[in-house]
mmCIF file of C-alpha atoms in Angstrom:
data_model
loop_
_atom_site.group_PDB
_atom_site.id
_atom_site.type_symbol
_atom_site.label_atom_id
_atom_site.label_comp_id
_atom_site.label_asym_id
_atom_site.label_seq_id
_atom_site.Cartn_x
_atom_site.Cartn_y
_atom_site.Cartn_z
ATOM 1 C CA MET A 1 -74.882 60.222 -112.820
ATOM 2 C CA SER A 2 -71.777 61.411 -110.990
ATOM 3 C CA LEU A 3 -72.010 58.376 -108.695
ATOM 4 C CA ILE A 4 -71.905 56.052 -111.708
ATOM 5 C CA LEU A 5 -68.893 57.886 -113.093
ATOM 6 C CA LEU A 6 -67.187 57.634 -109.701
ATOM 7 C CA ALA A 7 -67.861 53.894 -109.540
ATOM 8 C CA LEU A 8 -66.594 53.295 -113.072
ATOM 9 C CA GLY A 9 -63.497 55.370 -112.391
ATOM 10 C CA LEU A 10 -62.693 53.363 -109.264
ATOM 11 C CA VAL A 11 -63.142 50.084 -111.125
ATOM 12 C CA MET A 12 -60.793 51.305 -113.860
ATOM 13 C CA ILE A 13 -58.182 52.355 -111.286
ATOM 14 C CA PHE A 14 -58.199 48.990 -109.525
ATOM 15 C CA GLU A 15 -58.213 47.019 -112.785
ATOM 16 C CA GLY A 16 -55.380 49.135 -114.137
ATOM 17 C CA LEU A 17 -53.330 48.656 -110.981
ATOM 18 C CA VAL A 18 -53.502 44.883 -111.371
ATOM 19 C CA TYR A 19 -52.241 45.089 -114.956
ATOM 20 C CA ALA A 20 -49.556 47.649 -114.094
ATOM 21 C CA LEU A 21 -48.219 46.179 -110.862
ATOM 22 C CA ALA A 22 -48.667 42.417 -111.221
ATOM 23 C CA PRO A 23 -49.142 41.250 -114.815
ATOM 24 C CA SER A 24 -47.577 37.840 -114.128
ATOM 25 C CA LEU A 25 -49.929 37.279 -111.182
ATOM 26 C CA LEU A 26 -52.858 38.123 -113.444
ATOM 27 C CA GLU A 27 -51.670 35.564 -116.002
ATOM 28 C CA ARG A 28 -51.422 32.874 -113.307
ATOM 29 C CA MET A 29 -54.891 33.722 -112.013
ATOM 30 C CA LEU A 30 -56.350 33.481 -115.520
ATOM 31 C CA GLU A 31 -54.682 30.106 -116.006
ATOM 32 C CA MET A 32 -56.201 28.882 -112.734
ATOM 33 C CA LEU A 33 -59.614 30.109 -113.918
ATOM 34 C CA ARG A 34 -59.219 28.171 -117.178
ATOM 35 C CA GLN A 35 -58.593 24.992 -115.210
ATOM 36 C CA MET A 36 -61.604 25.407 -112.921
ATOM 37 C CA PRO A 37 -64.980 23.913 -113.802
ATOM 38 C CA GLN A 38 -67.323 26.419 -115.436
ATOM 39 C CA GLN A 39 -69.894 26.027 -112.646
ATOM 40 C CA ALA A 40 -67.301 27.007 -110.019
ATOM 41 C CA VAL A 41 -66.347 30.113 -112.009
ATOM 42 C CA ARG A 42 -70.039 31.073 -112.235
ATOM 43 C CA GLN A 43 -70.464 30.633 -108.484
ATOM 44 C CA ILE A 44 -67.420 32.798 -107.800
ATOM 45 C CA GLY A 45 -68.780 35.450 -110.173
ATOM 46 C CA ALA A 46 -72.179 35.396 -108.470
ATOM 47 C CA LEU A 47 -70.521 35.710 -105.061
ATOM 48 C CA ILE A 48 -68.522 38.732 -106.237
ATOM 49 C CA VAL A 49 -71.711 40.369 -107.575
ATOM 50 C CA VAL A 50 -73.470 39.835 -104.232
ATOM 51 C CA MET A 51 -70.475 41.244 -102.359
ATOM 52 C CA GLY A 52 -70.517 44.279 -104.666
ATOM 53 C CA PHE A 53 -74.196 44.902 -103.945
ATOM 54 C CA ILE A 54 -73.488 44.623 -100.214
ATOM 55 C CA LEU A 55 -70.664 47.158 -100.472
ATOM 56 C CA VAL A 56 -72.869 49.575 -102.420
ATOM 57 C CA TRP A 57 -75.655 49.128 -99.864
ATOM 58 C CA LEU A 58 -73.192 49.769 -97.008
ATOM 59 C CA ALA A 59 -71.893 52.898 -98.745
ATOM 60 C CA PHE A 60 -75.436 54.256 -98.950
ATOM 61 C CA GLN A 61 -76.124 53.322 -95.318
ATOM 62 C CA ILE A 62 -73.024 55.191 -94.195
ATOM 63 C CA GLY A 63 -74.215 58.214 -96.117
ATOM 64 C CA LEU A 64 -72.370 58.388 -99.396
#
């Protein structure tokens, strides 16, 4: 349970940093996403999920 809380806390920190430090960049990125085909956005999302699983797997291999 503490590992889940740690993961959620880290996600919130990184998400919050984007909003706090670069809100205009975030707006431009969202506009670019709106202009992309839906299939491309899905593929990017799937790639990010796979990369997240790889990072979690690596963390456990290192001995988190």
